[in-house]
XYZ file of C-alpha atoms in Angstrom:
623
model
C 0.000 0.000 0.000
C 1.235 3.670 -0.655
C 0.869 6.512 -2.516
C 2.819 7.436 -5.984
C 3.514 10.524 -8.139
C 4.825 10.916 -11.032
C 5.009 13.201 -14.715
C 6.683 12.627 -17.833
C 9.539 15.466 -18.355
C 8.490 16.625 -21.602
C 11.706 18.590 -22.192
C 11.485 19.998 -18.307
C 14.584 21.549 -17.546
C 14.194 22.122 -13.701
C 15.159 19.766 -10.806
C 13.079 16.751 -11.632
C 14.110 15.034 -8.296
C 12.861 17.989 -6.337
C 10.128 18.736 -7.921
C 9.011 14.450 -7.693
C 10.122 14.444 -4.078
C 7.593 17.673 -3.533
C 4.765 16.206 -5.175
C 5.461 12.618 -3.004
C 5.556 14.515 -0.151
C 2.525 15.997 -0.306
C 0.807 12.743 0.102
C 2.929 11.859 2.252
C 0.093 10.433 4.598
C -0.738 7.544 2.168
C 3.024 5.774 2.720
C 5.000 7.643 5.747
C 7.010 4.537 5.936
C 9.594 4.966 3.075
C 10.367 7.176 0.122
C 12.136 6.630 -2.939
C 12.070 7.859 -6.714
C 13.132 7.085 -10.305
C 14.102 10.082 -12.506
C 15.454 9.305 -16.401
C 15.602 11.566 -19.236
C 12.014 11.040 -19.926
C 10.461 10.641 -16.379
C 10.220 11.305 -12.943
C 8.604 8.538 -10.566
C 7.956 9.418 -6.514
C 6.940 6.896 -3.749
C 5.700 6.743 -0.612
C 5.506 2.902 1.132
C 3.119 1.815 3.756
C 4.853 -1.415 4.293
C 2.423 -4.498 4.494
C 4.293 -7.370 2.950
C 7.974 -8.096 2.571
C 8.414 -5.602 5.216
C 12.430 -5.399 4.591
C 12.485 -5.963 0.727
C 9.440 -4.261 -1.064
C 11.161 -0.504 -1.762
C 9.620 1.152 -4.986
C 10.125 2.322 -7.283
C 11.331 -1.085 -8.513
C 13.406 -2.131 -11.823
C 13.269 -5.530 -13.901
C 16.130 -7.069 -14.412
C 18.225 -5.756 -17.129
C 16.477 -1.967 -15.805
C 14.342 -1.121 -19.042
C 10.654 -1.109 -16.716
C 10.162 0.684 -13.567
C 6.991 -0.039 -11.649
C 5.202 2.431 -8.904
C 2.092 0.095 -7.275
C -0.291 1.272 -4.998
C -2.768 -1.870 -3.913
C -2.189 -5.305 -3.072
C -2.517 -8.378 -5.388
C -4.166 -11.381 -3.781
C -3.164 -14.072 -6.107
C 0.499 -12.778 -6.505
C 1.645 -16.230 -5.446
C -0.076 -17.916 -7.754
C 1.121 -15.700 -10.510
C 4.978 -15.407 -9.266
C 4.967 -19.435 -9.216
C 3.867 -18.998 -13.013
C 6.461 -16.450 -13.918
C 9.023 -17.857 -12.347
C 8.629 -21.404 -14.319
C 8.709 -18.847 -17.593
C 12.583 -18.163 -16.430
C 11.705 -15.003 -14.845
C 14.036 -13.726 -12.154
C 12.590 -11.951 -8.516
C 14.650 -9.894 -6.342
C 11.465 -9.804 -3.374
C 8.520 -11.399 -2.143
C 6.315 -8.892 -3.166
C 2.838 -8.567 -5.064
C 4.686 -5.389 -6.558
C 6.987 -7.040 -8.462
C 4.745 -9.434 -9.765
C 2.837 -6.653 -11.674
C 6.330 -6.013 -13.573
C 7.355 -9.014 -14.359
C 3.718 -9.967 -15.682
C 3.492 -7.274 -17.844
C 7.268 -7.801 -19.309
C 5.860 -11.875 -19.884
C 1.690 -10.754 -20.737
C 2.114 -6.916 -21.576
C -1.699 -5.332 -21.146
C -3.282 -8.931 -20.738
C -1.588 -9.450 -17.411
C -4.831 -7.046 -16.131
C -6.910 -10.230 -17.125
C -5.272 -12.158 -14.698
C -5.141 -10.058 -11.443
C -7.022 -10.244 -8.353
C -7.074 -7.518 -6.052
C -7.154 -3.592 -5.682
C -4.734 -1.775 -7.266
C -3.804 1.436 -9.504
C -0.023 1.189 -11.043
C 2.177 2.748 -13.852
C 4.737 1.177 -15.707
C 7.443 2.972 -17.629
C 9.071 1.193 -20.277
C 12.453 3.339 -20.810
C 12.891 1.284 -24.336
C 9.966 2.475 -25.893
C 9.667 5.719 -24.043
C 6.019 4.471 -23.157
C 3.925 5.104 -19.912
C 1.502 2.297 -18.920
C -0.851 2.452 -16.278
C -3.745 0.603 -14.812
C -6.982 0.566 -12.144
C -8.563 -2.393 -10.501
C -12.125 -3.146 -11.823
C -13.962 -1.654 -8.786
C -11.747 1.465 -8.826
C -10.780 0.598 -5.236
C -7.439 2.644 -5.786
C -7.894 5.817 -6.640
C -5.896 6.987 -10.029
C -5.428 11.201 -11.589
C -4.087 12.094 -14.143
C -3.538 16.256 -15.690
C -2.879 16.507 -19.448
C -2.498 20.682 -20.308
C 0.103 21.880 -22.903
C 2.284 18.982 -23.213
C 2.477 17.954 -19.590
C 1.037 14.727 -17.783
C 1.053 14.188 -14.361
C -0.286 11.404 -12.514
C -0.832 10.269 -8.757
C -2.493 8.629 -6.256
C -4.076 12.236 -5.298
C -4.608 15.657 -7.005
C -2.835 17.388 -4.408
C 0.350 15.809 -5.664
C 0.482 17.975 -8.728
C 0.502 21.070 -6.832
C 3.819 20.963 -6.383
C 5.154 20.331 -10.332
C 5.758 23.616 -11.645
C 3.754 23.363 -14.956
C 0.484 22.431 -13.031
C -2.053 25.190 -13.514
C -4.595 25.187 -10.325
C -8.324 26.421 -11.730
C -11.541 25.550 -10.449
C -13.737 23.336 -12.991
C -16.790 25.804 -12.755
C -18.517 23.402 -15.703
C -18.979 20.527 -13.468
C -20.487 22.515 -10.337
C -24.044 21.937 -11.299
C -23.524 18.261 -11.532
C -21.412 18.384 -8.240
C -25.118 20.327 -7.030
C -26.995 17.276 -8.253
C -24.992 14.141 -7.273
C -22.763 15.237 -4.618
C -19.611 14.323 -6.654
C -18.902 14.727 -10.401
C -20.259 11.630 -12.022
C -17.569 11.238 -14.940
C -13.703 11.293 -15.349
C -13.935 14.983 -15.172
C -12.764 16.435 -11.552
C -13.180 19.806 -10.580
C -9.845 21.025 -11.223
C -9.243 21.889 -15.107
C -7.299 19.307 -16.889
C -7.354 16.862 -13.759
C -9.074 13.707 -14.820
C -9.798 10.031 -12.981
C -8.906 7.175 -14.945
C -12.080 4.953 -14.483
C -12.393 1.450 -12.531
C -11.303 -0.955 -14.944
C -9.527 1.214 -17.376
C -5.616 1.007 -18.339
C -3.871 3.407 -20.527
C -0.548 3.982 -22.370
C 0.698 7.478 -22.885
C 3.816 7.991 -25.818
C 5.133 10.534 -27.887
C 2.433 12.753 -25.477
C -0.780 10.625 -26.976
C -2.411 9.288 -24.389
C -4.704 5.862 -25.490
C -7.429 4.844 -22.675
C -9.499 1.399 -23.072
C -11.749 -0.566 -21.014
C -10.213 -3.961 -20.309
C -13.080 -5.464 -18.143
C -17.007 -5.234 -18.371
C -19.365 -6.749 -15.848
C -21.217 -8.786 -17.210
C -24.533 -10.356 -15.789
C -25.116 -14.057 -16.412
C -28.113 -14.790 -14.407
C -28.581 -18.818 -13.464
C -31.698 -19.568 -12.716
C -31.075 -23.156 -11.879
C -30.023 -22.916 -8.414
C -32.301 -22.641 -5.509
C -31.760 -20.124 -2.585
C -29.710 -22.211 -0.257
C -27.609 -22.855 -2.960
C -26.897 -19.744 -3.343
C -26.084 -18.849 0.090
C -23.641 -22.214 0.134
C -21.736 -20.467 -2.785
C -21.631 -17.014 -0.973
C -20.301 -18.841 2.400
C -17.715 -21.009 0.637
C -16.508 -17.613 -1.447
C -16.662 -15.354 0.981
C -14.938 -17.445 3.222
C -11.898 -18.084 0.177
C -12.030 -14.084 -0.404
C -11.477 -13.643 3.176
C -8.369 -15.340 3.363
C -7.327 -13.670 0.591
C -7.744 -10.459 1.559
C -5.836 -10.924 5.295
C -2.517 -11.810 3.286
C -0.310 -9.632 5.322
C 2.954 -8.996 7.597
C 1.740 -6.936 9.869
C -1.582 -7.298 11.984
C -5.123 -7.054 10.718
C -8.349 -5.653 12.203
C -12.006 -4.740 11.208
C -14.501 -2.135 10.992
C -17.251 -3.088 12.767
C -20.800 -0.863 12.697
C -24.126 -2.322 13.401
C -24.762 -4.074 9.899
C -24.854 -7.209 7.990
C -21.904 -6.774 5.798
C -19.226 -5.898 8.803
C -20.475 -8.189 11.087
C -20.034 -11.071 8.461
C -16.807 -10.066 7.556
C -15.534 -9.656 11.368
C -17.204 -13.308 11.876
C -15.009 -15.017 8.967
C -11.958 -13.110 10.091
C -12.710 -14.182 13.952
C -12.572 -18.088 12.671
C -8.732 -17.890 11.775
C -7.840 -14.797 14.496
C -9.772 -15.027 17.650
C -7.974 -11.910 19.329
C -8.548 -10.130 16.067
C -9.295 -6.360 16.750
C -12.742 -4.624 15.561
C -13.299 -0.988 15.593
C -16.614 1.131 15.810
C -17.381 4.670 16.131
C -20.265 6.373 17.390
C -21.545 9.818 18.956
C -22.521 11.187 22.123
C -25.936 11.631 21.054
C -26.825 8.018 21.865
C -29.958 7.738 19.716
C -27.587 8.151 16.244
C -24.842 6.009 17.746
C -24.177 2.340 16.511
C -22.242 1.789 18.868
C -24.221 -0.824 21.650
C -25.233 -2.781 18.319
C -21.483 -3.125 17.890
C -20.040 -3.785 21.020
C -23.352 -6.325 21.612
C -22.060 -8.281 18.927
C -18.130 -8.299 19.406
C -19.298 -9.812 22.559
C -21.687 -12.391 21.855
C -18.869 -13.650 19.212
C -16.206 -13.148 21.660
C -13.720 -10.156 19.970
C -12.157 -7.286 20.832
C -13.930 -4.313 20.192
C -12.430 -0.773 20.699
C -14.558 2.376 19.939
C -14.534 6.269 20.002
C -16.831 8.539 19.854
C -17.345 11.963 17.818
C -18.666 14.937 19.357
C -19.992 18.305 17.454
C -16.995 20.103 17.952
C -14.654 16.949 16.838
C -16.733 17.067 13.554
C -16.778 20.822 12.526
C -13.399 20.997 13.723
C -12.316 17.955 11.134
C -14.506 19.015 8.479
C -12.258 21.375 6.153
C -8.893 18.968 6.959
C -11.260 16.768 5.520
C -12.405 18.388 2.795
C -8.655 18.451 1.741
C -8.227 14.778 1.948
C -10.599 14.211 -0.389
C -9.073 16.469 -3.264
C -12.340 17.352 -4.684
C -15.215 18.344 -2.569
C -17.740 15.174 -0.883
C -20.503 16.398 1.336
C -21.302 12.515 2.588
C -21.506 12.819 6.196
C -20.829 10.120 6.849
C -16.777 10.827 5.747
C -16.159 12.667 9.162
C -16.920 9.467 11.632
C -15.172 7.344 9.279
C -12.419 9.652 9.337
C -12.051 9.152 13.041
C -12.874 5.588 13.197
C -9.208 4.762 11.022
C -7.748 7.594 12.996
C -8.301 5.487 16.182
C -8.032 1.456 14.424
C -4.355 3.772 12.980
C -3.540 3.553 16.507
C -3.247 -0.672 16.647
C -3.354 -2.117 13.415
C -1.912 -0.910 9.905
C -4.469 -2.948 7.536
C -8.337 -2.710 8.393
C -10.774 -5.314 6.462
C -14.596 -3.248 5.375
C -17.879 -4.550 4.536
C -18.142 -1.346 1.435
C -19.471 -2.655 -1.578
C -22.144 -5.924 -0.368
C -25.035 -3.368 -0.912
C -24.138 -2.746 -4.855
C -22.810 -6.978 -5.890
C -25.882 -8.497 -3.335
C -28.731 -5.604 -3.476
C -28.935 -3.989 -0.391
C -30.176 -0.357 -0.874
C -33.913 0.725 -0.721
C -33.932 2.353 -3.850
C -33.812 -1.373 -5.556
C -36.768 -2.507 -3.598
C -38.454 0.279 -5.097
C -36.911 -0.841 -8.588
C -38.227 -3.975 -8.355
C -41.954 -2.206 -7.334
C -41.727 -0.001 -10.505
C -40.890 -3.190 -12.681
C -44.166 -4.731 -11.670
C -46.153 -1.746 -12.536
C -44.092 -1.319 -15.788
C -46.045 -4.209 -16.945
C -49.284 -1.890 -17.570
C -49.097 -0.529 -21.104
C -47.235 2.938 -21.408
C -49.889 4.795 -22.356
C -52.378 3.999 -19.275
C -49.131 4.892 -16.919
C -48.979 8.214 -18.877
C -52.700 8.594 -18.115
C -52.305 7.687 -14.399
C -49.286 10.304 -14.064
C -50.926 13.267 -15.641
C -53.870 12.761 -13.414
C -51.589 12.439 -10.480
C -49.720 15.442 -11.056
C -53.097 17.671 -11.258
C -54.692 16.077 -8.323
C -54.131 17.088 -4.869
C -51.558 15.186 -2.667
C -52.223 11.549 -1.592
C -50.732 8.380 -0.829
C -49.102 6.886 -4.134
C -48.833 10.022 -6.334
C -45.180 10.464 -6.126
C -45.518 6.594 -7.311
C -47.913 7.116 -10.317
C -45.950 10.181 -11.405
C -42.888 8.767 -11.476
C -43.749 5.166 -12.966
C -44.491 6.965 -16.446
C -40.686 7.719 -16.478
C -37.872 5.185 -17.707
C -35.856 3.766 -15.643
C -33.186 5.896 -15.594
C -35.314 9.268 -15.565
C -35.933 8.096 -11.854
C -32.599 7.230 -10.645
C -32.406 8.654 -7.467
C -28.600 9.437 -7.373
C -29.029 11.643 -10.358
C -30.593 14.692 -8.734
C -29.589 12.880 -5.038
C -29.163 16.590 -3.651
C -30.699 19.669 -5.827
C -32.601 18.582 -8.440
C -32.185 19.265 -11.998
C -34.377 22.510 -11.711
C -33.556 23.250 -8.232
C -29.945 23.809 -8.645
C -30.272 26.836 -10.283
C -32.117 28.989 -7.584
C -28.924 28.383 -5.620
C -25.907 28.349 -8.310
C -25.060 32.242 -9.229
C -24.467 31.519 -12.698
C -26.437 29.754 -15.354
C -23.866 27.470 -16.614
C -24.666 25.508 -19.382
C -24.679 21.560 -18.524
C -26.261 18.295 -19.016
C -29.770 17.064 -17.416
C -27.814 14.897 -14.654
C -29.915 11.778 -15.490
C -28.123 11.951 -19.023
C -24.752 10.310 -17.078
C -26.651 7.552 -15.842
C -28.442 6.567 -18.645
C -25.272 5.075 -20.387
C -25.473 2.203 -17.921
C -29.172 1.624 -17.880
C -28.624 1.534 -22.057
C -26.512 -1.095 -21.551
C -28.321 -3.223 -19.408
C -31.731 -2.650 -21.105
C -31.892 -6.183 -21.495
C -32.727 -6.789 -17.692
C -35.210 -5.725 -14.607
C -35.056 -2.229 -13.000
C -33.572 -3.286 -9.815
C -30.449 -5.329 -12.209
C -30.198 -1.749 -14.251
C -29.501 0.298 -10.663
C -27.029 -2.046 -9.374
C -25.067 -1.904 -12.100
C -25.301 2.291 -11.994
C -24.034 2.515 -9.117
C -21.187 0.037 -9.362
C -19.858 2.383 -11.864
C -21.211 5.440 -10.323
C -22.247 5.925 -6.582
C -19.799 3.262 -5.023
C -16.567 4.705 -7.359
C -17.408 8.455 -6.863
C -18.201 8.304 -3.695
C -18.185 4.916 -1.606
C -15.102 4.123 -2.567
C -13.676 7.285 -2.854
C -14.178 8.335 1.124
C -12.839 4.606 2.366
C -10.188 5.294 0.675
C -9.273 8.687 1.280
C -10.455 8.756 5.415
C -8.185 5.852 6.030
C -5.037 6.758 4.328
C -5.425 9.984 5.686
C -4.725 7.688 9.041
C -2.048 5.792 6.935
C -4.589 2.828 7.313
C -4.786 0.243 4.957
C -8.780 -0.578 4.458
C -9.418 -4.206 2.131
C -12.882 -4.607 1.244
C -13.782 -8.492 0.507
C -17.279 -8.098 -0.890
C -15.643 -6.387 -3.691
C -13.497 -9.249 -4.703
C -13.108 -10.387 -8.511
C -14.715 -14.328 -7.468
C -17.455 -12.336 -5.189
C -18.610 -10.023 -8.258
C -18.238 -13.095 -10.592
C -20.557 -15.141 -7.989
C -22.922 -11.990 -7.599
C -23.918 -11.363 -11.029
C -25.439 -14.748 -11.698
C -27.582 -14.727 -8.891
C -31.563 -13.776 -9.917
C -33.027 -10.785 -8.875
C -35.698 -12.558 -6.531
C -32.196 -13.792 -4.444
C -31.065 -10.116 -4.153
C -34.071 -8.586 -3.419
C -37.994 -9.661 -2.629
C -41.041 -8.018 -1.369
C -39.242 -5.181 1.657
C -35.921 -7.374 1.985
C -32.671 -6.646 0.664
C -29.893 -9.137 -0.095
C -32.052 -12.016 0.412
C -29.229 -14.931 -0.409
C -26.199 -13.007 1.651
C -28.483 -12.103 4.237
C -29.199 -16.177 3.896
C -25.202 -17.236 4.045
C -24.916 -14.310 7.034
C -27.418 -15.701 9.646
C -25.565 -19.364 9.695
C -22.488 -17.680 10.408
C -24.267 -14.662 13.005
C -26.858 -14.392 15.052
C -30.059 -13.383 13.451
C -30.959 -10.420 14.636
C -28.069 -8.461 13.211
C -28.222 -9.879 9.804
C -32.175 -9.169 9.642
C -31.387 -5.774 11.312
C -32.369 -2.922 8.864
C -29.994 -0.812 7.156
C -28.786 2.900 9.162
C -25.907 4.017 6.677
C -23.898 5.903 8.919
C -26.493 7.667 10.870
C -24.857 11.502 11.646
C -26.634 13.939 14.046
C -25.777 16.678 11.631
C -29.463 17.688 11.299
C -29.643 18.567 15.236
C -26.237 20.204 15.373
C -26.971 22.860 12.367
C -29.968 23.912 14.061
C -27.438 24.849 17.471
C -26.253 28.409 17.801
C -22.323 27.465 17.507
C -22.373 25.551 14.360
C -25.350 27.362 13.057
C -23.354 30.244 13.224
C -19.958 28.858 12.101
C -21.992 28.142 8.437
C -23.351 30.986 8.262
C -19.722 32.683 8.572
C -19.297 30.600 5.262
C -22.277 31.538 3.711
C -21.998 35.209 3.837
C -18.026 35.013 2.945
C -16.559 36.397 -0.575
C -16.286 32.215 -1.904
C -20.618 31.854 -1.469
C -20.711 34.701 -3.242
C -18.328 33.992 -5.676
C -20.244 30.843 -6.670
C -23.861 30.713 -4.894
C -26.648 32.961 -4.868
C -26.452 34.397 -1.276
C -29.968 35.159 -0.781
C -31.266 31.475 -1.368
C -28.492 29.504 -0.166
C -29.547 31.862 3.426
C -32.782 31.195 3.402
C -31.594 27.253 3.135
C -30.177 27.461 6.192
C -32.522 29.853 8.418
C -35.048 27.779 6.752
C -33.318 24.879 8.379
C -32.583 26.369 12.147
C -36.317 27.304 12.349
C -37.476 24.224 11.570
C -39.073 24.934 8.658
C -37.391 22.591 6.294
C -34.963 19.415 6.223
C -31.946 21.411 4.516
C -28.956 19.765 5.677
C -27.934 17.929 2.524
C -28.115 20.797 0.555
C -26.553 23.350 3.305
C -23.455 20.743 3.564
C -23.097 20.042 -0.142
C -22.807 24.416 -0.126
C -20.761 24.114 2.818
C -17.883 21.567 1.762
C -17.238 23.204 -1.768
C -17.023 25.999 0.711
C -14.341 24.689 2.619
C -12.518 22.621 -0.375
C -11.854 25.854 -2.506
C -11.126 27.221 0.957
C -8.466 24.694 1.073
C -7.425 24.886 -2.527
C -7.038 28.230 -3.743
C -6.827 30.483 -0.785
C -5.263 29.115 2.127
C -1.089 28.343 2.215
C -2.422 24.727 3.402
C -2.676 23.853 -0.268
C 0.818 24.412 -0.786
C 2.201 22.429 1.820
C 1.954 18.485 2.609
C -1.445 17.630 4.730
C -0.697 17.538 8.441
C -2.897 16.624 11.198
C -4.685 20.040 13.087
């Protein structure tokens, strides 16, 4: 695990080492274990090491054996044994014991086609000195984050965007094009970021980058096979036995491993498999002071009854406002989730005793565990009524009073991917613009979703939003805050639900085994309760719960927002008047604004972070 930096010299004539060793150490947080760097006439490659395995002999960036490739890894490969054991009989020569080196040697023996063979989380660049070509790669999930800045002839890449503040040629500008679809989803829902030229390569994209062309492809789609031929319990036998096998996988390590642990299903099954091989293995919760959002008795209830260690913390108001622009910095690009301040301090205290956590993120999206696909699977029922009476039924509904069902009728004349919820999650569409100060020209948000519904037109509603937010909602955001809140801790966080065997497994089960009637993940939720007790895999979803509503509506933090909102940035960007009357609207009670007020408030605080304060200039630190 670690973080790496890197840009392609393009005739650069300044001090490429310092200018590398600047932009490693200002991500310094993701590998404060080791630095070292690679610097030839046509590149300059930084690293920063969180060491995991081969603790002595796994320094990047690392050299094949006559020195033509250099690898830079960030990730960990669970079937590098299996794949070393393969090179090596094909007369290939190792220096280590490390997954690294596996990804270098496999691409000098398989070139691009070695992606085809890995398992694990990972985002990597390979440069081949020869050929004067740059080669990069991100695991299928998008797990590991991956940038990249193309302007004028440069390219930089990194682990994190705050890297290229520190090359020379890196021009900072706020992406003002992608605000209203930061308004509407609560991240930008493409490669775009919002910084100019600053772009994500995509979950299961590679890339090569020569003679300053850069070539992106897809080299894995997921692909749903459904098999009808099993029955339930089957199903649930096949999610123990590869859960249990993805497990193991995922605890290869030299160093010790804990677990998140909230009040759910998907942590409690993975702290229950881990528990079978490491009985003193260490779980970690967080809650708040305000008992009635805390998880926390769920948690430590359970730890017990299985017989672990469980050691929690709590977050307080002041903890959270006080974290919440560090945080915002972290991230790189502005994410109002909530729910990315506990999490923050959960790996700042598991940091404390263990260097590799194991997560239960991505079970809802494979296995079918959010609402939203319940009501999927409702609207596919009522889809069955011909178009036009559903047409009828809405435009009746929308002139009638409010009643029970109308919101239902209204909607259920729309495709499926006019209703996706995540599209227009925060503002809507419309709304955005009573609150944005200028009318920028963009995209109905729905139109970045319905890509993925296109493509999976052949199969229910509830199929069609999985798969959306596989490439969507858990890459943009899901994955994006688990990964930033727990390097920011220099914590190492696996998550074995979203395992290459698991998603293969997943995507042949039928809908009816994912969801049915007002439960979600019917077959894991099956495999979960032989392995725990019932009531916690039965108990309904929270997400995260935050008290945030409560504490915006107190004097102190009321007024610490409102500091924000009448500042020169609100005005720079928002229309003051409105995004006030959010928040009074909001302290009096008069509304439920505190997604929208927080979305507002962290661009706040990122651009704070960004392009005014000297914090952007200098590596992250701790307050």
């Amino acid at each position: 695990m670690c973080g790496f930096a890197g840009f392609t010299t393009n005739g650069y004539t300044g001090d490429r080492l310092a200018v590398i060793k600047a932009m490693s150490d200002q991500i310094i947080h993701r590998g404060p274990d080791q630095d070292d760097y690679y610097v030839d006439e046509g590149i300059a490659m930084g690293f920063r090491r969180l060491s995991i395995i081969d603790l002595e002999g796994g320094s990047q960036p690392i050299l094949n054996e006559d020195g033509t490739k250099v690898l830079t890894f960030n990730g960990e490969i669970y079937n590098f044994r299996e794949l070393r054991k393969d090179l090596i009989e094909k007369g290939h020569v190792f220096k280590t014991s490390t997954d690294s080196e596996v990804l270098l040697h496999g691409y000098e023996e398989y070139g691009p086609e070695l992606l085809q063979k890995l398992r694990g989380m990972f985002a990597f660049v390979i440069w081949d000195k020869t050929e004067q070509k740059l080669f990069g790669a991100r695991d299928i999930f998008g797990i590991k984050p991956f940038y990249y800045y193309k302007k004028d002839g440069n390219f930089l890449y990194g682990s994190e965007i705050k890297s290229f503040l520190k090359h020379p040629s890196f021009v900072r500008e706020v992406n003002e094009d992608r605000l209203p679809d930061y308004m509407c989803y609560e991240y930008i829902p493409c490669d775009e970021t919002l910084f100019k030229n600053v772009y994500k390569l995509p979950g299961a994209h590679c890339f090569e980058y020569q003679d300053g062309k850069l070539n992106i492809w897809r080299y894995y789609n997921i692909q749903y096979k459904i098999d009808e031929s099993k029955s339930l319990e089957e199903w649930e036998q096949l999610i123990t036995d590869e859960f249990t096998k993805s497990v193991e996988a995922h605890k290869i390590s030299d160093v010790e491993v804990g677990c998140f642990l909230s009040s759910g299903v998907d942590s409690s099954y993975v702290v229950k498999e881990v528990s079978k091989v490491a009985k003193d293995v260490k779980t970690f919760s967080v809650g708040y002071e305000e008992e009635k959002y805390s998880e926390l008795p769920y948690a430590q209830d359970f730890s017990k009854t299985i017989g672990v260690q469980n050691i929690s913390n709590k977050v307080s108001a002041d903890d959270y406002f006080r974290m919440a622009s560090k945080i915002q910095w972290y991230m790189d690009e502005p994410l109002p989730n909530p729910s990315e301040v506990p999490l923050y301090f959960l790996a700042e205290n598991a940091a404390k005793y263990v260097k590799v956590v194991l997560s239960g993120e991505g079970a809802d999206e494979l296995f079918g565990g959010y609402p939203m696909y319940l009501a999927g699977g409702h609207f596919e029922k009522y889809s069955r009524i011909p178009k036009f009476l559903r047409k009828g039924a809405a435009a009746l509904a929308k002139r009638a009073p409010d009643f029970k069902g109308k919101h239902f009728l209204v909607r259920g004349a729309m495709e499926p991917y006019q209703r996706f919820m995540r599209a227009n999650y925060v503002f809507t569409r419309d709304e955005r613009w009573q609150y944005l100060k200028k009318r920028i020209p963009a995209k109905d948000p729905v139109e970045y979703a319905k890509p993925f519904f296109d493509q999976m037109k052949d199969f229910d509603e509830p199929t069609q939003l999985q798969y959306a937010d596989i490439h969507t909602w858990m890459l943009y955001d899901i994955l994006q805050k688990a990964d930033r809140m727990s390097m920011a801790n220099s914590l190492e966080l696996r998550v074995p639900f979203l395992d290459k065997k698991m998603l293969e497994l997943a995507v042949q089960i039928p809908t009816r085994y994912r969801i049915d009637g007002n439960t979600t993940k019917v077959a894991l939720r099956g495999a979960a309760i032989k392995q725990i007790p019932e009531r916690t895999a039965n108990k309904k979803k929270l997400g995260f719960p935050v008290p945030l509503n409560d504490w915006l509506r107190q004097d102190k933090y009321y007024s610490m927002v409102l500091e924000k909102f009448e500042g020169e940035i609100a005005d720079r960007f928002f229309n003051r008047e409105a995004i006030l009357k959010l928040l009074n609207d909001h302290k009096s009670g008069a509304a439920l604004n505190m997604k929208k007020i927080w979305t507002i408030y962290s661009f706040i605080l990122w651009y704070e972070e960004f392009f005014v304060d000297d914090a952007a200039a200098h590596p992250a630190s701790n307050p």
